[in-house]
Coordinates of C-alpha atoms in Angstrom, one line a residue:
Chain A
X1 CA 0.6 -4.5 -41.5
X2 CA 0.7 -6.6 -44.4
X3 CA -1.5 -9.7 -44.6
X4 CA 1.6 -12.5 -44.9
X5 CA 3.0 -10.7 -42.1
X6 CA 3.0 -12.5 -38.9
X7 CA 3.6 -11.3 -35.6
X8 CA 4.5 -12.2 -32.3
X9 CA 4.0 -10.1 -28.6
X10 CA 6.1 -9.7 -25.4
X11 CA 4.6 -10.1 -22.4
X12 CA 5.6 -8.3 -19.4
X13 CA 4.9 -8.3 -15.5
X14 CA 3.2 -4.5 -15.6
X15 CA 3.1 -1.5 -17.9
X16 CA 6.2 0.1 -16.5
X17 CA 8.1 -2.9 -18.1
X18 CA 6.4 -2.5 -21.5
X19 CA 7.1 1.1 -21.4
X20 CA 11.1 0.2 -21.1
X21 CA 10.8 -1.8 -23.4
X22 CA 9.8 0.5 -25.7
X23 CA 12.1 3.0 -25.2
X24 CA 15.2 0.6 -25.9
X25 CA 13.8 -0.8 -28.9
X26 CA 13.1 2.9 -30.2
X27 CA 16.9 3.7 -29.2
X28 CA 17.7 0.5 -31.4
X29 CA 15.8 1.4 -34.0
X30 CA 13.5 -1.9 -33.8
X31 CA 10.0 -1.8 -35.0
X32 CA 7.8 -2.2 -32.5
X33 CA 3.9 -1.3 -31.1
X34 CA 2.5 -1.0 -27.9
X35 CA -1.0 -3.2 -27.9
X36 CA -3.8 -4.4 -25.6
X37 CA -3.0 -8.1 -24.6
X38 CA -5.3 -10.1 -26.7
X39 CA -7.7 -12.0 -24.5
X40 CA -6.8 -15.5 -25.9
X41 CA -2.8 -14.9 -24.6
X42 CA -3.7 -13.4 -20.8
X43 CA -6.7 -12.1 -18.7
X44 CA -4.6 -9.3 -17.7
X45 CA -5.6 -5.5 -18.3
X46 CA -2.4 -4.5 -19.5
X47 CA -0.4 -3.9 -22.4
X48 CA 1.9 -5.9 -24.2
X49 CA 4.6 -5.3 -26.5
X50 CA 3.8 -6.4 -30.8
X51 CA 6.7 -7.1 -33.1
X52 CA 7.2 -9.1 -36.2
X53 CA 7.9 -12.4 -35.8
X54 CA 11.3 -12.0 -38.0
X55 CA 12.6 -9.9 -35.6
X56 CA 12.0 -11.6 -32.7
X57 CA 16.0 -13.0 -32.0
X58 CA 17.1 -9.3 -32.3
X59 CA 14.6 -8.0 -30.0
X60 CA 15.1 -10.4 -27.3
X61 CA 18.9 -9.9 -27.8
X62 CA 18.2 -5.9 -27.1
X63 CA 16.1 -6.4 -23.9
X64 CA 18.3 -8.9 -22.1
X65 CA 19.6 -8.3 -18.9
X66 CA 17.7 -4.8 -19.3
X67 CA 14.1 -5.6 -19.0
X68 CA 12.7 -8.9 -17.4
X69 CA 10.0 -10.5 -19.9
X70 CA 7.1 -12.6 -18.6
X71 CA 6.4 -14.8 -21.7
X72 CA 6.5 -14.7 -25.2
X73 CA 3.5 -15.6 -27.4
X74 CA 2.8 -15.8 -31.1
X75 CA 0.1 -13.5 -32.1
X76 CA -2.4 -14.8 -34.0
Chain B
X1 CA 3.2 35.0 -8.8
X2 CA 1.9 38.2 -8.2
X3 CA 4.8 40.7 -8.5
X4 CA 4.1 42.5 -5.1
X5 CA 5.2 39.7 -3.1
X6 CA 8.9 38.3 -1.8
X7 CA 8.7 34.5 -1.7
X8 CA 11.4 33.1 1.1
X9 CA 9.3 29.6 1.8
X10 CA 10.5 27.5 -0.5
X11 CA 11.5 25.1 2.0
X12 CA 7.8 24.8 2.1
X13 CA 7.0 24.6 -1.1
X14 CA 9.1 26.2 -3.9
X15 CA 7.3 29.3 -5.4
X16 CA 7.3 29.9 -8.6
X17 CA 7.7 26.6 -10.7
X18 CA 9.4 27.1 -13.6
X19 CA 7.0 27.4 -16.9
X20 CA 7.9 24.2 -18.2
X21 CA 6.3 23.0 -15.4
X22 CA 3.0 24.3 -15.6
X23 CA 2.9 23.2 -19.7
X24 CA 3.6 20.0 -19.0
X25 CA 0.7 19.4 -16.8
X26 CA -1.4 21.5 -19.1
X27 CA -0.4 19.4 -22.1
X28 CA -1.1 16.2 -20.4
X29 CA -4.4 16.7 -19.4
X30 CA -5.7 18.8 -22.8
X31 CA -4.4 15.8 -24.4
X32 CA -7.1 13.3 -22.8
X33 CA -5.3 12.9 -19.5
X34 CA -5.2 8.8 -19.8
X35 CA -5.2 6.3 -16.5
X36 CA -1.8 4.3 -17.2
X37 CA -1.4 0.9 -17.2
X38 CA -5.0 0.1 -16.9
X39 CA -5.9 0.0 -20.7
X40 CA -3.8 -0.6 -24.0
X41 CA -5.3 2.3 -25.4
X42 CA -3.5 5.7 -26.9
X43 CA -4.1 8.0 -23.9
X44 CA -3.2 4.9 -21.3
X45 CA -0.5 4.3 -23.2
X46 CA 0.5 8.0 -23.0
X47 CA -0.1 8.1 -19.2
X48 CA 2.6 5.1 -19.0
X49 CA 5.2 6.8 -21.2
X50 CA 4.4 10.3 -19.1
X51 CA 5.3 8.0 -15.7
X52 CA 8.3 6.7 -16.7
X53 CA 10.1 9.7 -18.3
X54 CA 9.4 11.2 -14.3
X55 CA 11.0 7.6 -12.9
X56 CA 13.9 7.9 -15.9
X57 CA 14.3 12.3 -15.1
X58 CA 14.5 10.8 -11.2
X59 CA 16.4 8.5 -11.4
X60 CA 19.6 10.1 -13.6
X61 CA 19.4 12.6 -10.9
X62 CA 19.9 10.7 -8.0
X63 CA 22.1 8.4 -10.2
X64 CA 19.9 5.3 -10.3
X65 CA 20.6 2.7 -12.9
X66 CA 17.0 1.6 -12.7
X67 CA 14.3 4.1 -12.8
X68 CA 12.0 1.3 -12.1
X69 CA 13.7 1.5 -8.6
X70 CA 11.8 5.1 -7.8
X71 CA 8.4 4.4 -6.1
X72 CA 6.3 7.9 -6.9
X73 CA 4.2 8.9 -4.0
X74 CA 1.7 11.6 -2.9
X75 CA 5.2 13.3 -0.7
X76 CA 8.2 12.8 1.3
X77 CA 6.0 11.3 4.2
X78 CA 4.8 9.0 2.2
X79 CA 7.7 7.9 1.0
X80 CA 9.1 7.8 4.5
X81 CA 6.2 5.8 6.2
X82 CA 6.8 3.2 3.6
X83 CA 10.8 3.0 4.2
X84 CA 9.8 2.9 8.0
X85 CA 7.5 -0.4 7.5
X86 CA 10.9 -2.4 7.4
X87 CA 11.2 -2.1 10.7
X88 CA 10.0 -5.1 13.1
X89 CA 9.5 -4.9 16.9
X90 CA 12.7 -5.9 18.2
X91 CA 14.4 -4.2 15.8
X92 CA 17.0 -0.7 16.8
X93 CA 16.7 2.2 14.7
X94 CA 19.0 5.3 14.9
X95 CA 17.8 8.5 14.3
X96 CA 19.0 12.2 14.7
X97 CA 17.9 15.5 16.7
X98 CA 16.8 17.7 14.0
X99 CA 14.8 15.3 12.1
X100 CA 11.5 16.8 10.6
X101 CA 8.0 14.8 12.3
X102 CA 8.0 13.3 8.9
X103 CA 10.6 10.8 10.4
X104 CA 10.0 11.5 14.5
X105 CA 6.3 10.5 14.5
X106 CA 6.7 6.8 12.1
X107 CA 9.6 6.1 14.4
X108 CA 7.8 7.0 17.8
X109 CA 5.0 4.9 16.5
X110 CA 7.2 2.3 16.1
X111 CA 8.8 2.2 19.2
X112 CA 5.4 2.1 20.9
X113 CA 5.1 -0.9 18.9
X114 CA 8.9 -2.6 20.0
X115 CA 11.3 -0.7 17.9
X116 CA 13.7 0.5 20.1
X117 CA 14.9 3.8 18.8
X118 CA 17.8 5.8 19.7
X119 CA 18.0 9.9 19.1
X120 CA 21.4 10.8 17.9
X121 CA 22.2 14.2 19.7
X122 CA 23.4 17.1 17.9
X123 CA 25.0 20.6 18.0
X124 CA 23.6 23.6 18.7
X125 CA 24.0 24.4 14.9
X126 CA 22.1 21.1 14.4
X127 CA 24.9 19.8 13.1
X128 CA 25.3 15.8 13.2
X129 CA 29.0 14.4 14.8
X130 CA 29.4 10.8 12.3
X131 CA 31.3 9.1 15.5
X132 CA 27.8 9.0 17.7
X133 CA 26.1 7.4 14.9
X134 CA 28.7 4.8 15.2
X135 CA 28.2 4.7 19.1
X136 CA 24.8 4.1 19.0
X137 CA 24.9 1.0 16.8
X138 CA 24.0 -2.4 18.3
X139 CA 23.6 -6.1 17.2
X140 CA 19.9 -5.0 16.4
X141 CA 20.4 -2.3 14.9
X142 CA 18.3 -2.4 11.7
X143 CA 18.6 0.9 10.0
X144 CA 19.5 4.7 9.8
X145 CA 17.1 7.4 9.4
X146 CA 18.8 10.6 8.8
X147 CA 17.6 13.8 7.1
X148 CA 19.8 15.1 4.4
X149 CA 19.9 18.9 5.2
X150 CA 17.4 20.5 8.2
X151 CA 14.6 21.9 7.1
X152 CA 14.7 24.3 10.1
X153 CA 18.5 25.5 10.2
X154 CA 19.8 24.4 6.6
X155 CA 22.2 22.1 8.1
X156 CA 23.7 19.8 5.8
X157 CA 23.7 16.3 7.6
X158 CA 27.0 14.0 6.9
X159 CA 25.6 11.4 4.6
X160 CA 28.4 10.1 3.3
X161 CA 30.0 9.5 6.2
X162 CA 26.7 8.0 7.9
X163 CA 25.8 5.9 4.9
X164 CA 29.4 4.5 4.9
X165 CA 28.8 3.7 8.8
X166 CA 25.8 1.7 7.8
X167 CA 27.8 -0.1 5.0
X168 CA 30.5 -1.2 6.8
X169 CA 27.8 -2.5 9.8
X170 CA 25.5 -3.9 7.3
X171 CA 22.6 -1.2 8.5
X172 CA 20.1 0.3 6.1
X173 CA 20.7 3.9 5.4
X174 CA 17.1 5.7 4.7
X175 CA 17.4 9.3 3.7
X176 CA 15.1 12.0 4.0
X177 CA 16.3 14.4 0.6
X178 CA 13.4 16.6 1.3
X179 CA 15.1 20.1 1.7
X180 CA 17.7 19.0 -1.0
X181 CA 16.6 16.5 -3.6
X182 CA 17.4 19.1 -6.9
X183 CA 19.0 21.6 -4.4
X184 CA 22.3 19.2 -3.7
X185 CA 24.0 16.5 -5.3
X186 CA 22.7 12.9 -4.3
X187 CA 24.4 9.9 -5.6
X188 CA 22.8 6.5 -4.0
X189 CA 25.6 4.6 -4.6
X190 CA 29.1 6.1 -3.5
X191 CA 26.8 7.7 -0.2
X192 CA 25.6 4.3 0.7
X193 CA 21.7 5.1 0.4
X194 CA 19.7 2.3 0.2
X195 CA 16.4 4.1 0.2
X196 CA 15.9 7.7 -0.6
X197 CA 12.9 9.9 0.2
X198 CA 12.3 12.6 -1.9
X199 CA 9.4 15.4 -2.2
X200 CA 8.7 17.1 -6.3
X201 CA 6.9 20.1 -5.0
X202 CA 10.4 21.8 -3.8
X203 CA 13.3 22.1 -5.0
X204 CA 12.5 19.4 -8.1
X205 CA 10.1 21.9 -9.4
X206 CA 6.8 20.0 -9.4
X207 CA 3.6 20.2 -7.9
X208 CA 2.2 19.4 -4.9
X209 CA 1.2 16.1 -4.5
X210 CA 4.1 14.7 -5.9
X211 CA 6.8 12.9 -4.5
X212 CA 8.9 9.1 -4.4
X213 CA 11.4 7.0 -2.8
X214 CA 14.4 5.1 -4.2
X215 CA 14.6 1.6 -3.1
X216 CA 17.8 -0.5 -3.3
X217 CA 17.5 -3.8 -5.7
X218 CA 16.0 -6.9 -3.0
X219 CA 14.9 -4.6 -0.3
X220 CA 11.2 -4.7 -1.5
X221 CA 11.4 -8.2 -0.3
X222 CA 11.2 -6.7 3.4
X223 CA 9.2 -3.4 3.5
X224 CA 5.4 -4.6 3.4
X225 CA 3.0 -1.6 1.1
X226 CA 1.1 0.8 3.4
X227 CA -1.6 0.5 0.6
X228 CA -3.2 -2.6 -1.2
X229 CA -5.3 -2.1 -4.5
X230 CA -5.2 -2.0 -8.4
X231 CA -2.1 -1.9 -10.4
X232 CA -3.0 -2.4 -13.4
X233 CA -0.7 -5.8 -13.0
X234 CA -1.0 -9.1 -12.4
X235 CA -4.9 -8.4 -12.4
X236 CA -6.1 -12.0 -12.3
X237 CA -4.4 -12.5 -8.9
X238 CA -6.3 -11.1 -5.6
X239 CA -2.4 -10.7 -4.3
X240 CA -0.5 -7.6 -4.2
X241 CA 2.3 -7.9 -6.8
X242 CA 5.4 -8.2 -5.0
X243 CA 7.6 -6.5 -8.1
X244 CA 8.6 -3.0 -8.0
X245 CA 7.5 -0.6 -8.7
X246 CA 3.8 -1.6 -8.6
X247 CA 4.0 -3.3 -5.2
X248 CA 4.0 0.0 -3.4
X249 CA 1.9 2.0 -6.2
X250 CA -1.5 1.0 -5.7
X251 CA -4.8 3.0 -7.3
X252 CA -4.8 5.8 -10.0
X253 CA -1.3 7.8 -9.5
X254 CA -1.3 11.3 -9.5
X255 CA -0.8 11.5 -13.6
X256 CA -1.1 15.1 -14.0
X257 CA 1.2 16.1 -11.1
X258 CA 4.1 13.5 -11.9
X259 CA 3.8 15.1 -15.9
X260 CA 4.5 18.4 -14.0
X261 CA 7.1 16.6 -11.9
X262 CA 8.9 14.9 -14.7
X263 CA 9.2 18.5 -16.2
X264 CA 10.5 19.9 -13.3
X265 CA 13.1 17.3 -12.5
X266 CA 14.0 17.9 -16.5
X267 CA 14.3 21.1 -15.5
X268 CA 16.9 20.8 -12.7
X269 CA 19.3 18.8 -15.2
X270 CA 19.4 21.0 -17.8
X271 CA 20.0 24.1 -15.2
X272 CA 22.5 21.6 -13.4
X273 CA 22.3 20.7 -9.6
X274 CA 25.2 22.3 -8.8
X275 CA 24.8 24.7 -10.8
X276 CA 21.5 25.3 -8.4
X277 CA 23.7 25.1 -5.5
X278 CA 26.0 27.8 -6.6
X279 CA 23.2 30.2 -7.2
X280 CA 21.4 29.2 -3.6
X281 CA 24.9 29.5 -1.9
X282 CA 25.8 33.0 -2.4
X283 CA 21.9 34.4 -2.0
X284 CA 22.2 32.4 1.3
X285 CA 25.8 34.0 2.1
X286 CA 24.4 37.7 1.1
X287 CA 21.5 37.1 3.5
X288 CA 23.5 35.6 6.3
X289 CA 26.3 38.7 5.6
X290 CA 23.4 41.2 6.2
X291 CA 22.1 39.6 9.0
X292 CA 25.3 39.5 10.4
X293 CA 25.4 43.6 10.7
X294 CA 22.3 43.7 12.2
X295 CA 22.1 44.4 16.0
X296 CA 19.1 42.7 17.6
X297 CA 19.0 39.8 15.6
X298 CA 20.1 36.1 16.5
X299 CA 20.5 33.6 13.6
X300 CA 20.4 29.6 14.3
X301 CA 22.1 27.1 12.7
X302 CA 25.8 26.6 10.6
X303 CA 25.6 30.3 9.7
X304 CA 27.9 29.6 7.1
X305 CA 26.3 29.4 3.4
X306 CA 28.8 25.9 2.5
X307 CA 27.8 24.2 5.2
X308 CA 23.7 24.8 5.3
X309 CA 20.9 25.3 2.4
X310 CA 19.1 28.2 2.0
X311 CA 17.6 27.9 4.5
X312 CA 18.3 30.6 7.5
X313 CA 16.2 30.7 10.9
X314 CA 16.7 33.5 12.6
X315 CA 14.7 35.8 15.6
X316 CA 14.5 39.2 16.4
X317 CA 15.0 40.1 19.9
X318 CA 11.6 41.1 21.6
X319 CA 9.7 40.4 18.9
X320 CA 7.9 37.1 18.8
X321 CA 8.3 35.0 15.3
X322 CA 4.6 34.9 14.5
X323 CA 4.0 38.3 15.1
X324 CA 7.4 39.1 12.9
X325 CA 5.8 37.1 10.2
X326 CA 2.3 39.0 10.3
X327 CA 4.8 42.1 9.5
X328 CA 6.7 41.1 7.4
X329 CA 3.7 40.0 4.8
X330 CA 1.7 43.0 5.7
X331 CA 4.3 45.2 5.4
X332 CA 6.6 44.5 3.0
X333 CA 4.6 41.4 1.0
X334 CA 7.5 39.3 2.2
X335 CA 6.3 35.3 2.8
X336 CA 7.9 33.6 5.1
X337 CA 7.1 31.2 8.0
X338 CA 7.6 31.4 11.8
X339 CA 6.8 28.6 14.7
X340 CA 8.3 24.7 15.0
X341 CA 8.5 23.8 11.0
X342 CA 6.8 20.7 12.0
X343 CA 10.0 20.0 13.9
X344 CA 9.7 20.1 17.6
X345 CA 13.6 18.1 18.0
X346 CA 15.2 20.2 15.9
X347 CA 13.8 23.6 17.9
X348 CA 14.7 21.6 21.1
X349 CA 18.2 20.9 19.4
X350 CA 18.9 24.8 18.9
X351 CA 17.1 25.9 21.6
X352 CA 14.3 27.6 20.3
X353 CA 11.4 25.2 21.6
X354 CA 8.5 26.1 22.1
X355 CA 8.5 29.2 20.2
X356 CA 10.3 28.4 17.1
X357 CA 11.7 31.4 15.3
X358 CA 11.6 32.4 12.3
X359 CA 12.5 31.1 8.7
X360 CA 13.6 32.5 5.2
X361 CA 14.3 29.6 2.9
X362 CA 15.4 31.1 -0.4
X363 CA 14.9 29.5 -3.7
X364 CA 16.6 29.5 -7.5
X365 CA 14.3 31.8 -8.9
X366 CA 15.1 34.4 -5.8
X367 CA 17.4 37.4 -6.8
X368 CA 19.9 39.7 -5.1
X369 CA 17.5 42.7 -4.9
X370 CA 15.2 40.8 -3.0
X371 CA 17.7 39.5 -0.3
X372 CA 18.8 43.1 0.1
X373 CA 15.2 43.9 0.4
X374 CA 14.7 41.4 2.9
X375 CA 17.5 42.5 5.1
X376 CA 16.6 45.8 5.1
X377 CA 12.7 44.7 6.0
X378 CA 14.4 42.5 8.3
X379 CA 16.3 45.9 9.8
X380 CA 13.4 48.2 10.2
X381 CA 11.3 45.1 11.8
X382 CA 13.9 45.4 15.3
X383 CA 12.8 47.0 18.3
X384 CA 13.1 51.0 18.2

C-alpha cells in the first residue's frame, strides 16, 4: 500500500457474498483484500471487500450479474 | 477402524471416512479454528472461505449454479423440518409409504395443525407407481415430499418422473437425498427439485453433524427459519435477514464438521458419483446373488442391485433381527442394524412391522472378501 494510493471497498449483504466475491476476482486475476468494515462506512460486524480505486470499473464489471453488492464506498 | 470389524451400516453413518476427511478437520482447527462472518480478521476470514468451498463442493454435485442456494444444517432432518415450514394449514401435501420419520413425523405434525396429507401407497418392494402421485393431486395441493432411495429396502424412488409431475402441476418437489446424496446422481434442474435435503455424514463422507438443503431461487420468500439469531449480517437490524443463505443459518455453524464435509464432498467428485455407484452396484448384486442361494432366508425390497442402493433388508427364518444382530457382532465382528430404521411406514409397506428385519447397507470403501464373508456369516447364522 503506497501512500498516493487510494482505495475504495465493496459492501456486501453478509460474508458469504464477500467470500464470492473474492473467489471471482482471484479467478480474474484482480487485486483485491478482504477487510473489517471500517466503522465510519457501516455498524455491521462483517467484512467487506478493499480494492484500488483505479480498478474499480473492472471489478464491478467482473461481479455483475454474479454477486449482488450492497453499496460501494470510498475508503478513506 | 479397527481391522476386526465388518462395517455394513453405512446407511447409518458411512464408516470409515476417507483420510482426507479427517485432515481437513484437523487442519482447520490446528490452524485457529475462526467463527466466520463474525469478524474481518485472518482466521474468520478463513472460517468463511472454509464454508463456501463446502456450499461450492455441494453445489457442483447436485448441479447448482449457486452455491449460495445450499443452506448447511446440523442433518437431513434439519433440512427437512425447514423445507416442511412452507406448508400452511389448508394446504395438501403428498407423501409416500416408505418415507423415513424424518419426513412422517413434520408432516403428521402438520396435519394436526391443518395440512391435509395424503400417503402415496406403495409396493411390497417399496417401490413408488408415478401415476398415484398424479392421482393424489388436488387444487391444494402444495407440495411433494418424497425420499430419493429407502433407507430400509434401497429402493430407488422415481424422481424424475415425480418431480416432472410437480412441474407440470405447479407443486413443489422436496426431496429427501439422504441414502443417496454422493451415492447417485442428483441434478436439481432436469429432476424438477426445488428443495433438496441432504445429510454429509453418509455417503458425502463428512462427519456427523453435518448436513444442508438446496432451495430453489424465490422460495425463501415462503419457508419461515425454524431458528432466529446471529448471522454475522445485517447486524444493526433486530430482523432476521430474509437473504439466503443466512436467513436459515443462524448462530455459530458447525465450522469444523463442514471443513470435513467440504473434504468429503471433494472427495466424491474426484472418485466420481457414478463411479461410486458402479462400485456399490455390483457389492450389492454379489450380496443379493448369495443371499439368493441361501435356504431360510427372506430378502425385502427390489432385490435387484439397478433398481435399489446398497442397501439390502433381509430376515432369517426363526431367528428374530435383534437377536441376529447380537450374533452377527459377537460372532463374526459384523455391524449391522436390525428393528424399524426409524421407519415404521416403510416396515408396514413390506410387511415387516413391528419387528423390522434386518439391514446390511454396504459402503464404497466395502470389498468383495467382506460380502463373501458376510454371506457365509449370514449362512451359518440359519436355524440348524
Amino acid at each position: 500500500m503506497t501512500p498516493e494510493e487510494t482505495y475504495g471497498v465493496l459492501l456486501f449483504q453478509s460474508v458469504s457474498y464477500a467470500i464470492k466475491a473474492e473467489k471471482i476476482l482471484l479467478a480474474a486475476g484482480l487485486p483485491h483484500k478482504l477487510i473489517p468494515v471500517p466503522r465510519h462506512i457501516s455498524s455491521d460486524c462483517g467484512v467487506c471487500l478493499r480494492f484500488p480505486s483505479g480498478l474499480e470499473e473492472r471489478i464491478l464489471r467482473a461481479l455483475e450479474g454474479q454477486v449482488e453488492i450492497d453499496a460501494v464506498h470510498p475508503l478513506k | 477402524m479397527t481391522p476386526d470389524i465388518l462395517y455394513f451400516d453405512n446407511a447409518a453413518t458411512s464408516c470409515p471416512k476417507p483420510p482426507e476427511t479427517l485432515r481437513a478437520m484437523r487442519r482447520f482447527m490446528e490452524a485457529g479454528g475462526g467463527s466466520p462472518g463474525r469478524s474481518g480478521h485472518r482466521l474468520s476470514i478463513a472460517a468463511a472461505r472454509v464454508i463456501f468451498a463446502a456450499r461450492e463442493a455441494l453445489a457442483g454435485l447436485f448441479g447448482v449454479d449457486d452455491p449460495l442456494r445450499i443452506v448447511l444444517t446440523k442433518n437431513a432432518t434439519e433440512a427437512l423440518n425447514i423445507a416442511a415450514a412452507g406448508l400452511l394449514p389448508g394446504d395438501h401435501v403428498i407423501t409416500s409409504g416408505m418415507e423415513h420419520n424424518s419426513v412422517m413425523r413434520p408432516l403428521r405434525a402438520l396435519e394436526a395443525a391443518g395440512v391435509a396429507l395424503t400417503v402415496v401407497s406403495c409396493s411390497a418392494a417399496g417401490e413408488l407407481d408415478p401415476d398415484d402421485v398424479r392421482a393424489a393431486i388436488r387444487t391444494e395441493t402444495k407440495a411433494i415430499f418424497l425420499t430419493h432411495a429407502s433407507n430400509v429396502t434401497g429402493t430407488i424412488m422415481p424422481v424424475a418422473e415425480v418431480g416432472r409431475i410437480a412441474r407440470d402441476h405447479g407443486i413443489l418437489f422436496c426431496v429427501d437425498a439422504a441414502q443417496t446424496a454422493g451415492a447417485l446422481p442428483i441434478d436439481v434442474g432436469p429432476m424438477g427439485i426445488d428443495l433438496l435435503a441432504f445429510t454429509g455424514h453418509k455417503s458425502l463422507f463428512g462427519p456427523q453433524g453435518t448436513g444442508g438443503l438446496y432451495i430453489r431461487e424465490g422460495l425463501e420468500e415462503g419457508i419461515a427459519p425454524l431458528m432466529r439469531g446471529g448471522t454475522g449480517s445485517r447486524s444493526e437490524f433486530e430482523e432476521q435477514p430474509a437473504f439466503m443463505p443466512d436467513r436459515y443459518e443462524s448462530g455459530t455453524p458447525n465450522t469444523v464438521g463442514i471443513a470435513g464435509l467440504a473434504a468429503g464432498a471433494g472427495f466424491v467428485a474426484e472418485k466420481g458419483v457414478d463411479a461410486i455407484r458402479r462400485r456399490e452396484e455390483a457389492l450389492t448384486e454379489q450380496f443379493l446373488a448369495g443371499l439368493r442361494d441361501l435356504d431360510g432366508v427372506t430378502v425385502y425390497g427390489p432385490k435387484a442391485a439397478s433398481r435399489q442402493m446398497p442397501v439390502v433388508s433381509f430376515r432369517i427364518v426363526g431367528l428374530d433381527p435383534a437377536e441376529a444382530a447380537l450374533k452377527l457382532d459377537e460372532r463374526f465382528g459384523i455391524l449391522s442394524r436390525p428393528g424399524l430404521h426409524c421407519a415404521p411406514a416403510a416396515h408396514r409397506t413390506i410387511g415387516t412391522a413391528p419387528t423390522g428385519t434386518l439391514r446390511f447397507s454396504f459402503g464404497y470403501f466395502n470389498t468383495e472378501a467382506e460380502i463373501r464373508t458376510a454371506v457365509e456369516a449370514v449362512g451359518r447364522l440359519r436355524a440348524r
